[in-house]
Coordinates of C-alpha atoms in Angstrom, one line a residue:
M216 CA 44.2 44.8 -19.5
T217 CA 45.7 48.3 -19.3
F218 CA 49.1 48.7 -21.1
S219 CA 52.2 46.8 -22.0
I220 CA 55.4 47.0 -24.0
C221 CA 57.2 44.4 -26.1
V222 CA 60.9 45.0 -27.1
R223 CA 63.6 43.5 -29.3
E224 CA 67.3 44.4 -28.8
E225 CA 70.4 43.1 -30.5
Y226 CA 73.7 43.1 -28.6
T227 CA 77.1 41.6 -28.5
D228 CA 77.8 39.0 -25.7
D229 CA 81.1 38.6 -23.8
E230 CA 82.4 36.2 -26.5
G231 CA 81.9 38.8 -29.2
E232 CA 78.9 37.0 -30.7
R233 CA 75.7 38.8 -31.8
Q234 CA 72.7 38.0 -29.7
T235 CA 69.1 39.1 -29.4
R236 CA 67.0 39.7 -26.3
F237 CA 63.3 40.0 -26.1
G238 CA 61.3 41.6 -23.3
V239 CA 57.6 42.2 -22.3
A240 CA 56.2 44.1 -19.4
V241 CA 52.6 44.9 -18.4
T242 CA 50.5 46.5 -15.6
T243 CA 46.8 46.6 -14.9
R244 CA 44.2 47.5 -12.3
L245 CA 43.4 43.8 -11.7
P246 CA 45.3 41.1 -9.9
G247 CA 47.4 38.4 -11.6
V248 CA 48.2 40.0 -15.0
G249 CA 51.4 37.9 -15.2
T250 CA 49.3 34.8 -15.7
L251 CA 47.4 36.2 -18.6
C252 CA 49.2 38.8 -20.7
P253 CA 53.0 38.5 -21.2
F254 CA 54.8 35.8 -23.2
A255 CA 58.4 35.6 -24.3
S256 CA 61.0 33.2 -25.6
E257 CA 64.3 33.3 -27.4
S258 CA 62.2 33.9 -30.6
G259 CA 60.2 36.9 -29.6
A260 CA 57.8 38.6 -27.2
V261 CA 54.0 38.8 -27.3
A262 CA 51.3 40.6 -25.2
T263 CA 47.6 39.7 -25.3
Q264 CA 45.1 42.0 -23.5
S265 CA 41.8 43.8 -23.5
L266 CA 39.2 41.0 -23.4
V267 CA 42.1 38.5 -23.0
N268 CA 42.4 35.3 -25.0
V269 CA 45.4 33.7 -23.4
E270 CA 45.8 31.3 -26.3
L271 CA 46.8 34.2 -28.5
G272 CA 49.9 34.6 -26.4
R273 CA 50.7 31.0 -25.9
K274 CA 50.2 30.0 -29.6
G275 CA 51.8 33.3 -30.7
I276 CA 55.1 32.4 -29.0
A277 CA 54.8 28.8 -30.2
Y278 CA 54.4 30.0 -33.8
L279 CA 57.5 32.2 -33.4
D280 CA 59.5 29.3 -32.0
D281 CA 58.5 27.3 -35.0
G282 CA 60.0 30.0 -37.3
L283 CA 56.8 31.9 -38.4
A284 CA 57.3 35.7 -38.6
V285 CA 55.4 37.8 -36.1
E286 CA 53.6 39.7 -39.0
D287 CA 52.2 36.3 -40.1
A288 CA 51.7 34.5 -36.8
L289 CA 49.7 37.0 -34.9
P290 CA 47.3 38.0 -37.7
A291 CA 46.7 34.3 -38.4
L292 CA 45.6 33.8 -34.8
L293 CA 43.4 36.8 -34.8
N294 CA 41.7 35.8 -38.0
A295 CA 40.7 32.5 -36.4
D296 CA 39.3 34.3 -33.3
D297 CA 35.6 35.2 -33.2
G298 CA 36.3 37.8 -30.5
K299 CA 39.0 39.5 -32.6
E300 CA 37.4 43.0 -32.3
S301 CA 37.6 42.9 -28.5
R302 CA 41.3 41.9 -28.4
Q303 CA 44.6 43.8 -28.3
L304 CA 47.6 41.7 -29.5
H305 CA 51.1 42.9 -30.2
G306 CA 54.7 41.7 -30.3
V307 CA 58.1 41.5 -31.8
D308 CA 60.4 38.8 -33.2
A309 CA 64.0 38.9 -34.5
D310 CA 63.0 40.9 -37.6
G311 CA 59.6 42.5 -37.3
T312 CA 56.8 44.0 -35.2
F313 CA 53.0 43.7 -35.1
A314 CA 50.2 45.4 -33.2
F315 CA 46.4 45.2 -33.4
S316 CA 43.7 46.9 -31.4
G317 CA 40.1 45.7 -32.1
E318 CA 37.4 48.3 -32.6
E319 CA 35.4 47.0 -29.6
C320 CA 38.2 47.5 -27.1
K321 CA 37.3 49.9 -24.2
G322 CA 38.5 53.5 -24.5
W323 CA 40.9 55.0 -24.4
F324 CA 42.6 52.3 -26.4
G325 CA 45.3 52.2 -29.0
H326 CA 48.9 51.2 -29.8
T327 CA 52.1 52.5 -31.3
I328 CA 54.9 50.7 -33.2
G329 CA 58.6 51.7 -33.0
E330 CA 61.6 50.3 -34.9
N331 CA 62.1 47.5 -32.4
Y332 CA 59.2 47.8 -30.0
T333 CA 55.4 47.9 -29.6
V334 CA 53.2 49.5 -27.0
A335 CA 49.5 49.0 -26.5
G336 CA 46.8 49.8 -24.0
N337 CA 43.1 50.1 -23.2
L338 CA 40.9 51.5 -20.5
L339 CA 43.6 54.3 -20.2
T340 CA 43.3 57.9 -19.1
G341 CA 44.4 58.8 -22.6
E342 CA 46.9 58.4 -25.5
A343 CA 49.6 60.1 -23.4
V344 CA 50.0 56.8 -21.4
I345 CA 51.3 54.8 -24.4
E346 CA 53.2 57.8 -25.7
A347 CA 55.0 58.2 -22.4
T348 CA 55.7 54.5 -22.1
A349 CA 57.3 54.5 -25.6
A350 CA 59.2 57.7 -25.0
A351 CA 60.7 56.4 -21.8
Y352 CA 61.9 53.2 -23.5
E353 CA 63.3 55.1 -26.5
S354 CA 65.2 57.5 -24.2
D355 CA 67.4 54.7 -23.0
A356 CA 67.0 52.0 -25.6
F357 CA 70.0 49.6 -25.8
G358 CA 71.2 51.3 -22.6
D359 CA 73.7 50.0 -20.0
A360 CA 71.0 49.0 -17.5
P361 CA 69.4 45.6 -17.9
L362 CA 66.4 45.5 -20.2
S363 CA 64.3 44.3 -17.3
E364 CA 65.0 47.5 -15.4
R365 CA 64.4 49.6 -18.4
L366 CA 61.0 48.0 -19.0
I367 CA 60.0 48.9 -15.4
D368 CA 61.1 52.5 -16.2
A369 CA 58.8 52.5 -19.2
L370 CA 55.8 51.2 -17.2
E371 CA 56.5 53.8 -14.6
A372 CA 56.4 56.6 -17.2
G373 CA 53.0 55.4 -18.5
H374 CA 51.7 55.0 -15.0
A375 CA 52.7 58.6 -14.1
E376 CA 50.7 59.8 -17.1
G377 CA 47.5 58.3 -15.6
G378 CA 47.8 54.7 -16.6
D379 CA 44.6 52.6 -16.1
K380 CA 41.6 54.9 -15.6
R381 CA 39.7 52.6 -13.2
E382 CA 40.7 54.3 -10.0
D383 CA 37.9 52.5 -8.2
L384 CA 39.9 49.3 -8.5
P385 CA 42.8 49.7 -6.1
V386 CA 44.2 46.1 -6.3
Q387 CA 46.6 46.0 -9.2
S388 CA 49.4 43.9 -10.7
A389 CA 52.5 44.0 -12.9
A390 CA 54.8 41.6 -14.6
L391 CA 57.9 41.3 -16.8
I392 CA 59.7 38.6 -18.8
V393 CA 63.1 38.9 -20.6
E394 CA 64.5 36.1 -22.8
T395 CA 67.7 36.0 -24.9
T396 CA 69.3 33.9 -27.6
E397 CA 72.5 33.8 -25.5
D398 CA 73.4 30.5 -24.0
R399 CA 74.2 31.4 -20.3
E400 CA 76.1 29.2 -18.0
G401 CA 74.1 28.6 -14.9
G402 CA 70.8 29.6 -16.6
D403 CA 69.0 32.9 -16.8
P404 CA 69.0 35.3 -13.8
Y405 CA 66.0 35.0 -11.5
Y406 CA 65.1 38.7 -12.1
T407 CA 64.2 38.3 -15.7
D408 CA 60.8 36.7 -15.0
L409 CA 58.9 38.5 -12.3
R410 CA 55.3 39.1 -11.2
V411 CA 53.6 41.2 -8.6
D412 CA 50.2 39.7 -8.4
A413 CA 48.2 41.8 -6.0
T414 CA 49.2 45.2 -4.7
E415 CA 48.1 48.8 -4.7
T416 CA 51.5 50.0 -5.8
P417 CA 52.4 47.7 -8.7
I418 CA 55.3 49.5 -10.4
A419 CA 57.1 50.4 -7.1
D420 CA 56.6 46.8 -5.9
L421 CA 57.9 45.3 -9.2
R422 CA 60.9 47.5 -9.0
E423 CA 61.6 46.5 -5.4
T424 CA 61.1 42.8 -6.3
H425 CA 63.5 43.3 -9.3
E426 CA 66.2 44.9 -7.1
T427 CA 65.9 42.3 -4.4
A428 CA 66.0 39.4 -6.9
A429 CA 69.0 40.9 -8.7
R430 CA 70.9 41.2 -5.4
G431 CA 69.9 37.6 -4.5
W432 CA 71.2 36.4 -7.9
E433 CA 74.5 38.1 -7.4
D434 CA 74.8 36.8 -3.9
A435 CA 74.2 33.3 -5.1
L436 CA 76.8 33.6 -7.9
A437 CA 79.4 34.8 -5.4
K438 CA 78.6 32.0 -2.9
Y439 CA 78.8 29.2 -5.5
E440 CA 81.9 30.6 -7.2
A441 CA 83.7 30.7 -3.8
E442 CA 82.6 27.1 -3.0
S443 CA 83.8 26.0 -6.4
E444 CA 87.2 27.5 -5.8
D445 CA 87.4 25.8 -2.4
T446 CA 86.5 22.5 -3.9
E447 CA 89.2 22.8 -6.6
D448 CA 91.8 23.6 -4.0
A449 CA 90.8 20.6 -1.9
E450 CA 91.0 18.3 -5.0
D451 CA 94.6 19.3 -5.8
P452 CA 96.7 18.6 -2.7
E453 CA 99.9 18.7 -4.7
E454 CA 99.2 22.3 -5.7
N455 CA 98.4 23.1 -2.1
D456 CA 101.8 21.6 -1.0
E457 CA 103.6 23.8 -3.5
R458 CA 101.8 26.8 -2.1
D459 CA 102.9 25.8 1.4
D460 CA 106.6 25.4 0.3
A461 CA 106.5 28.8 -1.4
E462 CA 105.3 30.3 1.9

């Protein structure tokens, strides 16, 4: 299941409150990776790959939501998995990081751990893929651009270094998820949970999907804000009369 990145970032919201966002992004030379690998919630982010056991991701996030630390939750799941040595599992929570690559993963495989992120990959052209992914994220960590956009940048850097070595498999996929502890009015933007399930240009298509979804979100916000203002004006005829008198 190629390569993925999990990230934790603390930030200050518009009300001056400290919040944490979690993100995970992945790409592979198989279709539908978004259904298998990336998991995230307001408690953390987890990626399960290589010979995939989807339950490691589902239960991993559930354990984090229950308050278990990532350094305890993911090893506990691996220790109960008979296929442990064929798995890659990594992730972050509010305080820690964890990454594991079993000895039976297909080469090149490996992982790296940063202060607030993890990167792992298998069936890669070489170690440079995860190094480039990590470096691209670090170069703009906590930057002004949305985390979702910066995760795509990180995947693009790894892809440019060779990415998945299976060039005989042209149909590929990519996905990203970003969650936050912030309570947002109107819910999360639609561009924080995206998948490109079957394409020969996964990173470019994920970026285009992200840009289109972000534009659609902003258009929707503007439309409903304008409609809300029109409704408020219509519900206050006395105020409208005062405006007419002033004119």
